[in-house]
Every structure is written in structure tokens, then in C-alpha cells.
Short mmCIF file of C-alpha atoms and ligand atoms in Angstrom, two decimals:
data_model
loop_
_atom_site.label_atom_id
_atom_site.label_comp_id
_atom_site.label_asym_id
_atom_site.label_seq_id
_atom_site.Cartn_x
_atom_site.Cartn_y
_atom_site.Cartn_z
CA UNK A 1 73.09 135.28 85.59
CA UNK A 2 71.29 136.03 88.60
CA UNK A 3 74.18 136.00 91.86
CA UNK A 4 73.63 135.85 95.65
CA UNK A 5 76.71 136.90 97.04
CA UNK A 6 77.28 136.46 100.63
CA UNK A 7 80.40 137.64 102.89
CA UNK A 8 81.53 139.39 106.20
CA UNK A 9 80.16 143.18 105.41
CA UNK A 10 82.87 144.73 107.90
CA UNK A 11 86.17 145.28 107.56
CA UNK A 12 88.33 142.80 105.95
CA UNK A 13 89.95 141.64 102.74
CA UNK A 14 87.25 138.80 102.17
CA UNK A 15 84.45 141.63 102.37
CA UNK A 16 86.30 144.02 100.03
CA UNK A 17 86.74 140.85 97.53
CA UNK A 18 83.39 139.25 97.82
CA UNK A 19 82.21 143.21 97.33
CA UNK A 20 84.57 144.17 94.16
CA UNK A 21 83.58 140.92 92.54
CA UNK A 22 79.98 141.74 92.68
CA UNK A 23 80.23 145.30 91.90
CA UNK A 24 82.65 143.99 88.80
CA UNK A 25 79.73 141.23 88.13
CA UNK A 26 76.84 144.01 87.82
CA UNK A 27 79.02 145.89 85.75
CA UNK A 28 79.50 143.13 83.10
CA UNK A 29 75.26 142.42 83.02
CA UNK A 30 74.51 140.07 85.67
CA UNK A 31 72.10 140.45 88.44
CA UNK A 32 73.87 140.35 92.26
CA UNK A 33 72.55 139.93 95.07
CA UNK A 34 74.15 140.70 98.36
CA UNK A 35 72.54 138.90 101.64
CA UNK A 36 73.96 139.77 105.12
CA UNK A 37 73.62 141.34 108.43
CA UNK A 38 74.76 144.64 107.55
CA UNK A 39 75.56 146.93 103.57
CA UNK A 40 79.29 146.28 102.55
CA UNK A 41 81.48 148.91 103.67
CA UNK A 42 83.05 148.85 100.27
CA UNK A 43 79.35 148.99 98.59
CA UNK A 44 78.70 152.18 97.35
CA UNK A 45 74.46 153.49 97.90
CA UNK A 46 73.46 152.73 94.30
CA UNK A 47 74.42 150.59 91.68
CA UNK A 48 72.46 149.70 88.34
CA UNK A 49 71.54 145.69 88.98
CA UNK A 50 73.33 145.71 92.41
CA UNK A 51 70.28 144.75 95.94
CA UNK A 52 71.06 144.45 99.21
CA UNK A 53 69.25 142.07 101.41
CA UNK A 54 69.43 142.70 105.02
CA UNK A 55 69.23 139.33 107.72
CA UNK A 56 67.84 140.56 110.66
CA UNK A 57 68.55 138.09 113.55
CA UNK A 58 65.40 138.19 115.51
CA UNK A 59 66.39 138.93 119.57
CA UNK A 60 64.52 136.65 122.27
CA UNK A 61 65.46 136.40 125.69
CA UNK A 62 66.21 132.82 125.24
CA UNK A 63 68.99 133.18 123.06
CA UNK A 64 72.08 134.02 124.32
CA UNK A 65 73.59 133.41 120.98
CA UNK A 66 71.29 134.58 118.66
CA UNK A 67 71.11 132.31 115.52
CA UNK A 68 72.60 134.40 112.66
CA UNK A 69 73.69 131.10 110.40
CA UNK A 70 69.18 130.18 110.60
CA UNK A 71 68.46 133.51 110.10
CA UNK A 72 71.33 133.78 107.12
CA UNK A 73 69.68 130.49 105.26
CA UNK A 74 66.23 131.65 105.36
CA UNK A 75 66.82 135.41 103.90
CA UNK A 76 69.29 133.25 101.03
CA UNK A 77 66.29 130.59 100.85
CA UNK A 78 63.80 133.38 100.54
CA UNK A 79 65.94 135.84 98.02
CA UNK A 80 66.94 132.85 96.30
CA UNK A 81 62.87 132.07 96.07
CA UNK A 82 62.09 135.70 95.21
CA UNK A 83 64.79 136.64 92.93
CA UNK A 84 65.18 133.09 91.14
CA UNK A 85 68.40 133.53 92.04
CA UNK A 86 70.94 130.65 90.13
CA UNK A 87 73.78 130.73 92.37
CA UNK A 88 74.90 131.31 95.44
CA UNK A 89 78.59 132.65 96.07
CA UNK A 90 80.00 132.26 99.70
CA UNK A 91 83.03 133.78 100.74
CA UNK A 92 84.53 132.73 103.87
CA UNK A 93 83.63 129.28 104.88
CA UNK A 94 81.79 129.90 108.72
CA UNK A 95 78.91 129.75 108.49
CA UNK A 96 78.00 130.99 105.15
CA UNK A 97 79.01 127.88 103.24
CA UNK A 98 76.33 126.07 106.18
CA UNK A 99 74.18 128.60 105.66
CA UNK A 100 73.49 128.16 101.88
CA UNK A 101 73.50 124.78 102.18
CA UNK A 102 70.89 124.33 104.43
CA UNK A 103 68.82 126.90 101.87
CA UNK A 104 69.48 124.68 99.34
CA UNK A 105 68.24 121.78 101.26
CA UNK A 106 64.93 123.92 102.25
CA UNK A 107 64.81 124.91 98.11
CA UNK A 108 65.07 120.69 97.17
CA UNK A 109 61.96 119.50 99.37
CA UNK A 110 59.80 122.06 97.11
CA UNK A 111 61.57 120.86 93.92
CA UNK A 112 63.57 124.05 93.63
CA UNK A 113 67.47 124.26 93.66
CA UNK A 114 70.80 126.24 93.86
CA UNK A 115 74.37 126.18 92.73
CA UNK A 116 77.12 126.99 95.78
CA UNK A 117 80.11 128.09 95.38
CA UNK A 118 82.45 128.30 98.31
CA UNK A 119 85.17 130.80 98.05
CA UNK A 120 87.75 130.06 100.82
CA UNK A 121 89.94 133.28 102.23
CA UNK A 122 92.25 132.41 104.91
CA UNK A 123 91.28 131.88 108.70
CA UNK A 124 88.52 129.67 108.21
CA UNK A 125 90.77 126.98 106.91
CA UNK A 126 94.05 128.19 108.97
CA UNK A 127 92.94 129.01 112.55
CA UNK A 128 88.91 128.61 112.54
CA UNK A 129 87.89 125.97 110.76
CA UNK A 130 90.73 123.68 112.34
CA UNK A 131 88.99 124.29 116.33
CA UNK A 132 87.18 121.16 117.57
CA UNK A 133 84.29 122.63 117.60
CA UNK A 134 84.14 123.77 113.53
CA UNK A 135 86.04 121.31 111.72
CA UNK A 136 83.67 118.92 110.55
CA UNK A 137 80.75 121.39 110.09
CA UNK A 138 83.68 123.28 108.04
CA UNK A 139 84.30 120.01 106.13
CA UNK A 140 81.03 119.52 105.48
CA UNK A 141 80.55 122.39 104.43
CA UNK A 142 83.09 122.84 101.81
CA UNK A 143 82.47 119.44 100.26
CA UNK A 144 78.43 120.01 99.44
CA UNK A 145 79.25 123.14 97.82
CA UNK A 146 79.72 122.72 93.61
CA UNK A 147 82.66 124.43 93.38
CA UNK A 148 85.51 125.58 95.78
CA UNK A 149 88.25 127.79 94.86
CA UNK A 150 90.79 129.28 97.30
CA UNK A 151 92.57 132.64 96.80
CA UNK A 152 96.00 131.36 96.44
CA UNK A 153 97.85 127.65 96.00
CA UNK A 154 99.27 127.87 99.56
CA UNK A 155 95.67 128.23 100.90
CA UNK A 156 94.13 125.38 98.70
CA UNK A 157 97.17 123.29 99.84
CA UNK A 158 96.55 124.06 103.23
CA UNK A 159 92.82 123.28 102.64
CA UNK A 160 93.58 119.50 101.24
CA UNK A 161 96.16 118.66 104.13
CA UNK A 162 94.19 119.69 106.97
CA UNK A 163 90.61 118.79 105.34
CA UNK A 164 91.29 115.89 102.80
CA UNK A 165 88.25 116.92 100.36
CA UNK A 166 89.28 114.36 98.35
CA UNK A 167 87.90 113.98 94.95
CA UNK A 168 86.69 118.28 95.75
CA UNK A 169 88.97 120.10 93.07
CA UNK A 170 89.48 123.37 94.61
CA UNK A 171 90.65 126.24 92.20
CA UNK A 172 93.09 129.03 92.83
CA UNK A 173 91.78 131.96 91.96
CA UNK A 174 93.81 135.19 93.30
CA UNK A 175 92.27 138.02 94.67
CA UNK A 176 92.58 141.24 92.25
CA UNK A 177 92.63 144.96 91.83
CA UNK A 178 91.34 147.37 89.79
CA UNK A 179 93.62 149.81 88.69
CA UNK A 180 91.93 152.49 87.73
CA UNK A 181 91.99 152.88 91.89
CA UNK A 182 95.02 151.91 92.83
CA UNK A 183 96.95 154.74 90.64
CA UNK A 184 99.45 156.52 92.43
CA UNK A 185 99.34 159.28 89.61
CA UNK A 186 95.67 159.30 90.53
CA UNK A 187 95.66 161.36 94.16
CA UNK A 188 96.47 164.76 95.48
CA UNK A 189 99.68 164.06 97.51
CA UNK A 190 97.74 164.04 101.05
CA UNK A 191 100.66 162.51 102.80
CA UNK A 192 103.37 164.75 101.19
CA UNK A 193 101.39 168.28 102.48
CA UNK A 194 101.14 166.54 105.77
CA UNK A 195 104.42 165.59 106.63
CA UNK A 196 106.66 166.96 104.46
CA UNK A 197 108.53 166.30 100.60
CA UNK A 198 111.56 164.62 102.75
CA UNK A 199 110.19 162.14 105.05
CA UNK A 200 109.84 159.03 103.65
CA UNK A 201 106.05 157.62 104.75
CA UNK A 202 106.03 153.92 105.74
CA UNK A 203 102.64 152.54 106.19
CA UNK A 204 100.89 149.71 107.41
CA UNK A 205 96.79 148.60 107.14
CA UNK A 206 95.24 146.00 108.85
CA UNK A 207 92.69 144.81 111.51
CA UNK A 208 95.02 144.73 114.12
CA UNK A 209 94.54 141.57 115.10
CA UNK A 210 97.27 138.73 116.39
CA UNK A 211 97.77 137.24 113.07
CA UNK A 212 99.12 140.80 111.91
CA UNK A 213 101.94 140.76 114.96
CA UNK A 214 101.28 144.96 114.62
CA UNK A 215 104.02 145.19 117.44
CA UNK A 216 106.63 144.11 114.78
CA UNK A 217 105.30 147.25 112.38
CA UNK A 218 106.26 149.22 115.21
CA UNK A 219 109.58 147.90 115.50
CA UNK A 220 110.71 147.35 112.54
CA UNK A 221 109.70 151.57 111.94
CA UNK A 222 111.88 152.11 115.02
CA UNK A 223 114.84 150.59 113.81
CA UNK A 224 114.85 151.99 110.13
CA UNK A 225 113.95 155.75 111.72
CA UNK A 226 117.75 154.98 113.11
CA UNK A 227 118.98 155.06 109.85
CA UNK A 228 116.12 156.84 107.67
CA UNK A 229 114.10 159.38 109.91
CA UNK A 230 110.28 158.91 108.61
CA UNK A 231 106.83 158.43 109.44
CA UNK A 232 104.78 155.68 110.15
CA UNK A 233 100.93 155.65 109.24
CA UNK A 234 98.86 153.01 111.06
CA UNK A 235 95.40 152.56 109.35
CA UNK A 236 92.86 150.55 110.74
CA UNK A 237 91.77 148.82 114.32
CA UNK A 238 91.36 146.08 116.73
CA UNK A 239 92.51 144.20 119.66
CA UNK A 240 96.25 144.81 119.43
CA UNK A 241 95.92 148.60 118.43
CA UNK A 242 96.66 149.65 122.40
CA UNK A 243 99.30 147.48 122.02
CA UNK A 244 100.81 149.28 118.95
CA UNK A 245 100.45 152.29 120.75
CA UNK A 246 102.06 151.21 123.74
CA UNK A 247 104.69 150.02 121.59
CA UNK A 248 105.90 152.99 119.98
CA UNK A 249 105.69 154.97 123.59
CA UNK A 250 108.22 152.21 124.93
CA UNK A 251 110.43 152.93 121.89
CA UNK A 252 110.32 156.43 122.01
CA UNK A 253 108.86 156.78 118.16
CA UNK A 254 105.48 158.00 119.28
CA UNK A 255 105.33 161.23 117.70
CA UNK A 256 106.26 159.95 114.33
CA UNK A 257 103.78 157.31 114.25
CA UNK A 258 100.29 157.80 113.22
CA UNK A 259 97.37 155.79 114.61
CA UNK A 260 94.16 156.97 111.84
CA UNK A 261 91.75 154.45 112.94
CA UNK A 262 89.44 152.69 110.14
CA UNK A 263 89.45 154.42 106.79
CA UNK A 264 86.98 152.63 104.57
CA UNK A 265 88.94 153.91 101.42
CA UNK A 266 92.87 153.79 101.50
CA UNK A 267 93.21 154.01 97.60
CA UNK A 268 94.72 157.82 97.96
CA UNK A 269 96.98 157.51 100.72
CA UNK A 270 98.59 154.57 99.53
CA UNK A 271 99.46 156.60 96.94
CA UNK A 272 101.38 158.93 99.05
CA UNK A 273 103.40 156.25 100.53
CA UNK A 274 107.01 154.60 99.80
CA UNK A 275 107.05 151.15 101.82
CA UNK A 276 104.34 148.84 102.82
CA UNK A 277 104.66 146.68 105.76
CA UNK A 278 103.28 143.75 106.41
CA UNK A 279 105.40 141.20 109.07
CA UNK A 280 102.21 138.80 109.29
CA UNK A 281 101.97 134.99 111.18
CA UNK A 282 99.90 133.84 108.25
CA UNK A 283 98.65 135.50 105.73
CA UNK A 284 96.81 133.05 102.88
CA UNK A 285 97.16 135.85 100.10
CA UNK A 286 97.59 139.78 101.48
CA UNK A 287 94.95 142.00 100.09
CA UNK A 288 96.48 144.38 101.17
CA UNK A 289 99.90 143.76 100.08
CA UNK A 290 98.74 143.21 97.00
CA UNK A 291 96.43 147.25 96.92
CA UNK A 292 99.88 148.80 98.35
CA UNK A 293 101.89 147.23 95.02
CA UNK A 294 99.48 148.45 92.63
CA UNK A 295 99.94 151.82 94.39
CA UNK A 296 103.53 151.75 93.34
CA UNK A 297 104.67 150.89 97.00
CA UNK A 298 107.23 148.66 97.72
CA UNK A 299 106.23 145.75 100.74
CA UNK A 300 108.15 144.31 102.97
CA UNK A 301 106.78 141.01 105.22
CA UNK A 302 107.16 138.12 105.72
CA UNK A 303 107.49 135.09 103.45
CA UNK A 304 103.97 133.16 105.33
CA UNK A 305 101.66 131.70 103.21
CA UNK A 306 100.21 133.59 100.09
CA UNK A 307 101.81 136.35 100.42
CA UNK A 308 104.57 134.76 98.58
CA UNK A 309 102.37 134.42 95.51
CA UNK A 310 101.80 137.75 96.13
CA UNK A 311 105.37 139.88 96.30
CA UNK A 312 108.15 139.11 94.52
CA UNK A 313 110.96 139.18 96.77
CA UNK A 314 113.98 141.29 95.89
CA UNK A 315 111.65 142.46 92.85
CA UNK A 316 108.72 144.22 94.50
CA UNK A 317 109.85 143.92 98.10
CA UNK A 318 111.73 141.36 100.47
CA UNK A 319 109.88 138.84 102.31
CA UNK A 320 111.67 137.56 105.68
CA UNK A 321 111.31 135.15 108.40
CA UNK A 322 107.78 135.86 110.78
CA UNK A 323 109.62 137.50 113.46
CA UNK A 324 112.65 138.37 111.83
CA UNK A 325 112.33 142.48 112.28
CA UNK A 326 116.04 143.15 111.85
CA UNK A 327 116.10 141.51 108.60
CA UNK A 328 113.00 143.49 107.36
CA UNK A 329 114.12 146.38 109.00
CA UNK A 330 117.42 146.14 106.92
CA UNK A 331 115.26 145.51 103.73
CA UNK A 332 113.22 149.01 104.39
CA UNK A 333 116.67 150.83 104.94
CA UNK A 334 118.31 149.21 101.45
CA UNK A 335 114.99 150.59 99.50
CA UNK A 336 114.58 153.38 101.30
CA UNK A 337 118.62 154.73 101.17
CA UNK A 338 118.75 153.86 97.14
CA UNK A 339 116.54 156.01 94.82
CA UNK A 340 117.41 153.68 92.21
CA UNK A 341 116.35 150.84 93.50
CA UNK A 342 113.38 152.10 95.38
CA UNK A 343 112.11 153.17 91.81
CA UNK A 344 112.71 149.71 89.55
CA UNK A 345 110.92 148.03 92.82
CA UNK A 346 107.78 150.81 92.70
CA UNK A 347 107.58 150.52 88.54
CA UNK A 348 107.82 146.23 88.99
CA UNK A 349 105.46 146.09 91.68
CA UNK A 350 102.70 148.62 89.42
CA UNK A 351 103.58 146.20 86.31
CA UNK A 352 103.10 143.14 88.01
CA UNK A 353 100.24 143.77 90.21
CA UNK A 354 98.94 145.05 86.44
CA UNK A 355 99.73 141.73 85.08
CA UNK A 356 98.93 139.36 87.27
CA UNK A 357 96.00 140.80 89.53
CA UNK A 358 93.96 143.04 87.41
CA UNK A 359 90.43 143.05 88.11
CA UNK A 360 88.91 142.33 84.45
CA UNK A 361 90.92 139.26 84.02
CA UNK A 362 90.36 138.01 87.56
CA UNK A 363 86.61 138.75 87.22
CA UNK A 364 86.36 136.29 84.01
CA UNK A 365 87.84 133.14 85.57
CA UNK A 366 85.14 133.57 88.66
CA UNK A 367 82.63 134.35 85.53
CA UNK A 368 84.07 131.12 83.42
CA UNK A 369 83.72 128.68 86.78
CA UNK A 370 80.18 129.81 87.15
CA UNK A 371 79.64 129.18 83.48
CA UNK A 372 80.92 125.45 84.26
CA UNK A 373 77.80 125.10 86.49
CA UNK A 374 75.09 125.92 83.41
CA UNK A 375 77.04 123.58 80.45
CA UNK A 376 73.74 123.61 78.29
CA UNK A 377 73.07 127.67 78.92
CA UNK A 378 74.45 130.00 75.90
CA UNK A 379 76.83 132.67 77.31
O1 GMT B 1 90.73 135.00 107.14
C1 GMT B 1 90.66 136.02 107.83
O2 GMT B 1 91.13 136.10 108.92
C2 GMT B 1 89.90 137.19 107.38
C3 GMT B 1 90.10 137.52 105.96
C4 GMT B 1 89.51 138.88 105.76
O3 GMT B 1 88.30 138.97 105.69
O4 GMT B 1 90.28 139.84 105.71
O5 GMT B 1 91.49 137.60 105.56
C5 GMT B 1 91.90 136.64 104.65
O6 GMT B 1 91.33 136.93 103.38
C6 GMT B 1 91.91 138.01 102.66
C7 GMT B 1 91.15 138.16 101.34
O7 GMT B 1 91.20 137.00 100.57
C8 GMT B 1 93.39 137.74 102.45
O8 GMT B 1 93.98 138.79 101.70
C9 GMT B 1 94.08 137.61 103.81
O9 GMT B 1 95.42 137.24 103.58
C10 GMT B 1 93.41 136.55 104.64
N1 GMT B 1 93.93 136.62 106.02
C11 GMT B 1 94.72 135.71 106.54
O10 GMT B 1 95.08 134.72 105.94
C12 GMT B 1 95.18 135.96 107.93
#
């Protein structure tokens, strides 16, 4: 099949998704076809039957707002053109979903045409898509593409209530690893040299935005360094970073906490780490969550949303109450005290991010739902 693939290119679970799939896509044949402002930080510089198409949004003085969702359906309507592209796979409703579908609309008045797919991810459904000023674009949107799925069942349920899309069937399909990268026997132990064989290394990766509540990673660390003196390794950036920071200066854990910035591959020092945190508003699956268990780490968050689907609490971590961070504080100290424990929860959350999240079989249920779209067309 031939596969635009559209997403956010920066950092962010549904660019790392929307780039693994496609990378996972080429690998099995097919021809992909990424269109957006900028390459996918998770895109590596060559790739046999992987293009990248640039949209460059034209500057005039006029526009304060410069029109990225025009100049986003033109490049798909002109790739689409170019390429005979078959499909065209959103990911993240705003405005990529609008995007496509006015390319389609341009492809139908010269008798061409398009399949969409709309992949939903979180935000644009939970905090985006529900202002004023989005909703029924977002609605729209969602019901002209040909298929919808949503990365967990909390997030499709969340898409029916608050959107209807009646008579839309919107499929779960999870998000996924591959775990030939996530393999904690895979990595020198980076963490270990730097700070030591006896200091257990909590970490936490994010954007750093609200939704995250990063000043609850801080405090939980500083009241489980009461009881089990570690480190804490903050990877990523955004508005609340300073925050963080400021944080851990007003509770005095400052030098044991590690600010690293943006690290476009965490794969190795997630293997270095014992205990994932996560204590998240929302979260509609947990990407992340979800790389740290297949690393062997134990998470600990909070039980909003997907993430739910995503750790098995008391198995592969506890999951708590959002703003409960004396109850996941107490949860890091129980793994972290009991070497038993800590192990069963490290070898169930390998198995059953193995089981249920592994790339191949992930990759074949977005394959199979494209299939749906060509019923005549021979595998
Ligand atoms: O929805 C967002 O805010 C952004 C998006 C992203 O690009 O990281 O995050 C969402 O999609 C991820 C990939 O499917 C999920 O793992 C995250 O849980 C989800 N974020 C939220 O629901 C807050």
C-alpha cells in the first residue's frame, strides 16, 4: 500500500507512534509517506521506502497566524496526487484530520480520491477538541474520516460521550513497543557509573506540561529519599520545568535530582532505572509508562484514564489517586525496600508489556483496518 502518514514531528508520544508505525509499515513492504512541517524526531535520515514531505507555511505580513492546516492539505493533496498515495493516516485530530479532509475534497472535484483514517491520542478529545472554538470542526472532523480508532477504551469512551459520533465505530488500538529497544539487558549501565551501584534511580519523562503535574514527581522523590536515599532523573522540557526546579530547591532535594533536558532517545537509560513515575491529570494511554515497563521498570501514577489499561496495579506498579503523593510515595518505598518484590514487578511488567504491546502484533491490526478499506484488493 502506498501511506501518507501525518502527525506532530516534535516531541510527544503521538509523534513517536505515528513515527514507529510507519517505520514498522516500510519495514513490512509498504510505501509511507510522512507530510509535515518539520522530519520526525524519532525518524532516522534513511530508510528503504520511507519520504519525507516538508509543508512550508508561506510567511506574509498579513498573516498573523500563518495558515499551517491550508498549507498541510495542499502538500497531502499534492503528495497524495504525486505519489498515488491510497490512504491517508492522521494522528492527532487538530487539524490534521481537517487537513486531509479538505485534500480529499480538492482530490473528488478532479475525480480522484483518498481513504482517512483518524487516529485519536489524547488531548484533542480531552482538553482541545472540547474548547468552543474546536469542537465542532473536531467533530467534523472525526466523523468524515473512514475509520477512527483511539489508543485505548477509556479514550474512545471519552470520545463517544463528549462527541456522540454515533453510528462512527471507533477501534481501540493500543499504542506498542518494540522490544528489541526497550531491553534492559540491551545497554551499558550509564546510570549505574554515574551515580553509583547503591542508589536506587527513579525517573520520570515527559513534556512538562500541566497535564503531567511534574511538581508531584518532585514530591513524591522527596518523600521516598526519607526512607530510600536515591536519585531522581528528569528527562525532557516545557512550561512547568522551572517549576520542577523550583520545587526540589524548596524541598531541599536539589542535588539529587537531575534536570537532562530533551533526549530524543531514552531507550538506554531507562534501562538503568528501577521506578518510573508518572502522577499524571489525564493521561489517555502513557507512552511512556508503557517504554519504562518494557525496560523492566516498575511505574507508579496515577489510576487517570489509559494508563490503567496500561499498568497493572500491584503487578507492574501501583496506580493512586491524581494528587495522592503520599500514597505513591508509599508505593515507591514498598518496591523499592523489597528486592523480592521489586524483581516479580520488573520480570511482569517486561512479560506483559511483551504480551500485550509488542510492536509486530500491534502493527498488523493498524495493517488489517487498512485492509478493511480495499475489500476487493488481494493482500
Ligand atoms: O494528547 C496530547 O496531549 C499529546 C499526546 C502526545 O503527542 O504525546 O499525548 C497523548 O498521546 C500519547 C500517545 O498516544 C499518549 O501516550 C498520552 O497518554 C497522551 N497524552 C495525554 O492523554 C495527556
Amino acid at each position: 500500500m502506498k501511506i501518507g502518514i501525518t502527525c506532530y514531528p516534535t516531541y510527544g508520544g503521538s509523534g513517536a507512534v505515528a513515527t514507529e508505525l510507519g517505520i514498522a509499515l516500510a519495514d513490512r513492504g509498504h510505501e509511507v509517506h510522512f507530510i509535515t512541517y518539520r522530519q520526525p524526531f524519532r525518524l532516522p535520515a534513511f530508510l528503504p521506502r520511507v519520504f519525507f514531505h516538508e509543508v512550508d507555511v508561506g510567511r506574509y505580513p498579513l498573516f498573523e497566524y500563518p495558515p499551517y492546516d491550508l498549507a498541510l492539505a495542499v502538500r497531502m493533496h499534492e503528495v497524495v496526487r504525486t505519489h498515488g498515495l491510497e490512504l491517508l493516516h492522521c494522528h492527532y485530530a487538530i487539524p490534521h484530520a481537517t487537513s486531509a479532509w479538505i485534500a480529499r475534497e480538492m482530490l473528488r472535484e478532479t475525480g480522484e480520491d483518498v481513504h482517512l483514517i483518524t487516529t485519536l491520542h489524547g488531548t484533542d478529545i480531552t482538553i482541545v477538541g472540547q474548547d468552543p472554538s474546536f469542537f465542532p470542526i473536531t467533530k467534523f472532523s472525526i466523523e468524515k474520516s473512514d475509520r477512527i480508532t483511539a489508543v485505548s477504551n477509556y479514550l474512545r469512551d471519552e470520545t463517544v460521550r463528549s462527541f456522540g459520533c454515533a453510528g462512527h465505530g471507533v477501534e481501540v488500538i493500543h499504542n506498542f513497543i518494540d522490544p528489541a529497544v526497550y531491553d534492559r539487558e540491551k545497554y551499558p549501565p550509564l546510570l549505574r557509573d554515574q551515580f553509583g551501584p547503591n542508589r536506587p534511580v527513579l525517573m520520570h519523562v515527559s513534556n512538562f506540561r500541566a497535564v503531567k503535574r511534574v511538581r508531584d514527581v518532585i514530591r513524591i522523590f522527596a518523600l521516598v529519599t526519607k526512607h530510600v536515599p536515591g536519585v531522581l532523573v528528569m528527562v525532557g522540557d516545557g512550561p512547568d520545568r522551572a517549576a520542577a526546579e523550583e520545587e526540589a530547591r524548596a524541598l531541599g532535594v536539589e542535588n539529587s535530582v537531575s534536570f537532562l533536558g530533551k533526549l530524543e532517545v531514552v531507550a538506554p537509560l531507562l534501562a538503568g532505572a528501577d521506578l518510573f513515575l508518572l502522577p499524571s491529570q489525564s493521561e489517555s494511554f502513557g507512552l511512556s509508562a508503557l517504554e519504562a515497563l518494557a525496560s523492566g521498570v516498575p511505574v507508579v501514577g496515577t489510576n487517570a484514564g489509559g494508563l490503567r489499561e496500561v499498568v497493572t496495579d500491584g503487578e507492574t506498579g501501583a496506580l493512586c489517586g491524581v494528587g495522592d503523593v503520599e500514597g505513591m510515595a508509599s508505593a515507591a518505598v514498598e518496591l523499592l525496600k523489597d528486592p523480592d518484590r521489586w524483581s516479580r514487578a520488573s520480570r511482569a511488567a517486561i512479560d506483559d508489556a511483551r504480551t500485550r504491546f509488542s510492536r509486530d502484533a500491534i502493527v498488523t491490526k493498524y495493517e488489517s483496518l487498512y485492509r478493511t478499506l480495499f475489500p476487493g484488493k488481494a493482500a
